[in-house]
mmCIF file of C-alpha atoms in Angstrom:
data_model
loop_
_atom_site.group_PDB
_atom_site.id
_atom_site.type_symbol
_atom_site.label_atom_id
_atom_site.label_comp_id
_atom_site.label_asym_id
_atom_site.label_seq_id
_atom_site.Cartn_x
_atom_site.Cartn_y
_atom_site.Cartn_z
ATOM 1 C CA ALA A 18 -5.063 4.275 13.139
ATOM 2 C CA VAL A 19 -4.483 1.957 10.176
ATOM 3 C CA LYS A 20 -5.619 -1.613 9.595
ATOM 4 C CA PRO A 21 -3.427 -4.253 11.301
ATOM 5 C CA ILE A 22 -2.854 -6.079 7.987
ATOM 6 C CA TRP A 23 -1.075 -4.607 4.965
ATOM 7 C CA GLY A 24 -2.975 -3.900 1.789
ATOM 8 C CA ARG A 25 -2.265 -2.564 -1.691
ATOM 9 C CA THR A 26 -1.500 1.138 -1.384
ATOM 10 C CA LYS A 27 -2.278 2.036 -5.025
ATOM 11 C CA GLU A 28 -4.220 0.552 -7.899
ATOM 12 C CA THR A 29 -1.258 1.141 -10.248
ATOM 13 C CA ASP A 30 1.310 -1.185 -8.581
ATOM 14 C CA ASP A 31 1.640 -4.123 -6.199
ATOM 15 C CA TYR A 32 3.302 -2.278 -3.274
ATOM 16 C CA MET A 33 1.847 -3.436 0.046
ATOM 17 C CA GLY A 34 1.728 -1.204 3.128
ATOM 18 C CA TRP A 35 -0.412 0.308 5.857
ATOM 19 C CA VAL A 36 -3.912 1.265 4.731
ATOM 20 C CA PHE A 37 -6.777 3.066 6.409
ATOM 21 C CA PRO A 38 -10.219 1.444 6.682
ATOM 22 C CA GLU A 39 -13.171 2.767 4.676
ATOM 23 C CA SER A 40 -15.235 3.310 7.851
ATOM 24 C CA ASN A 41 -14.983 3.288 11.669
ATOM 25 C CA THR A 42 -16.715 -0.100 11.801
ATOM 26 C CA GLU A 43 -14.577 -1.963 9.230
ATOM 27 C CA VAL A 44 -11.744 -2.852 11.657
ATOM 28 C CA LEU A 45 -11.961 -2.414 15.421
ATOM 29 C CA GLY A 46 -9.582 0.364 16.531
ATOM 30 C CA ALA A 47 -8.764 1.593 13.008
ATOM 31 C CA GLU A 48 -10.156 4.849 11.609
ATOM 32 C CA PRO A 49 -10.303 6.500 8.188
ATOM 33 C CA ASP A 50 -8.032 9.507 7.590
ATOM 34 C CA ARG A 51 -10.540 12.330 7.958
ATOM 35 C CA LEU A 52 -7.959 15.131 7.752
ATOM 36 C CA ASN A 53 -6.491 14.380 4.296
ATOM 37 C CA GLY A 54 -8.794 11.654 2.997
ATOM 38 C CA ALA A 55 -5.772 9.413 2.362
ATOM 39 C CA LYS A 56 -6.326 5.723 1.731
ATOM 40 C CA SER A 57 -2.833 4.703 2.916
ATOM 41 C CA VAL A 58 0.267 5.927 4.764
ATOM 42 C CA ARG A 59 1.984 5.983 1.361
ATOM 43 C CA GLU A 60 -0.594 8.492 0.159
ATOM 44 C CA LEU A 61 0.113 10.713 3.187
ATOM 45 C CA TYR A 62 3.809 10.785 2.247
ATOM 46 C CA GLU A 63 2.906 11.648 -1.355
ATOM 47 C CA ILE A 64 0.584 14.458 -0.214
ATOM 48 C CA ALA A 65 3.398 15.912 1.927
ATOM 49 C CA SER A 66 6.072 15.637 -0.790
ATOM 50 C CA THR A 67 5.374 14.839 -4.446
ATOM 51 C CA ASN A 68 9.018 13.786 -5.055
ATOM 52 C CA TYR A 69 9.476 11.604 -1.956
ATOM 53 C CA THR A 70 11.440 8.423 -2.781
ATOM 54 C CA GLY A 71 12.037 6.824 0.633
ATOM 55 C CA LYS A 72 10.125 4.228 2.600
ATOM 56 C CA PHE A 73 6.539 4.743 3.751
ATOM 57 C CA THR A 74 6.861 4.058 7.479
ATOM 58 C CA VAL A 75 5.017 4.852 10.698
ATOM 59 C CA PRO A 76 6.278 5.291 14.257
ATOM 60 C CA VAL A 77 5.799 2.242 16.447
ATOM 61 C CA ASP A 78 5.286 2.535 20.195
ATOM 62 C CA SER A 79 5.530 -0.357 22.611
ATOM 63 C CA VAL A 80 3.367 -0.212 25.703
ATOM 64 C CA GLY A 81 4.356 -2.204 28.700
#
């Protein structure tokens, strides 16, 4: 689970998006990416495909 507020996804540009916390205690309910070690959803897309050019999105589920 990512942080509820967007952050910079890379040091090299100003793109803002979903980022993972550094630890389990940084943001309640958010967890670091332990599988890939990614810092952001953008980084997950780049790990999966080095030439990806689309948006860096996540599924959203509404409960209720």
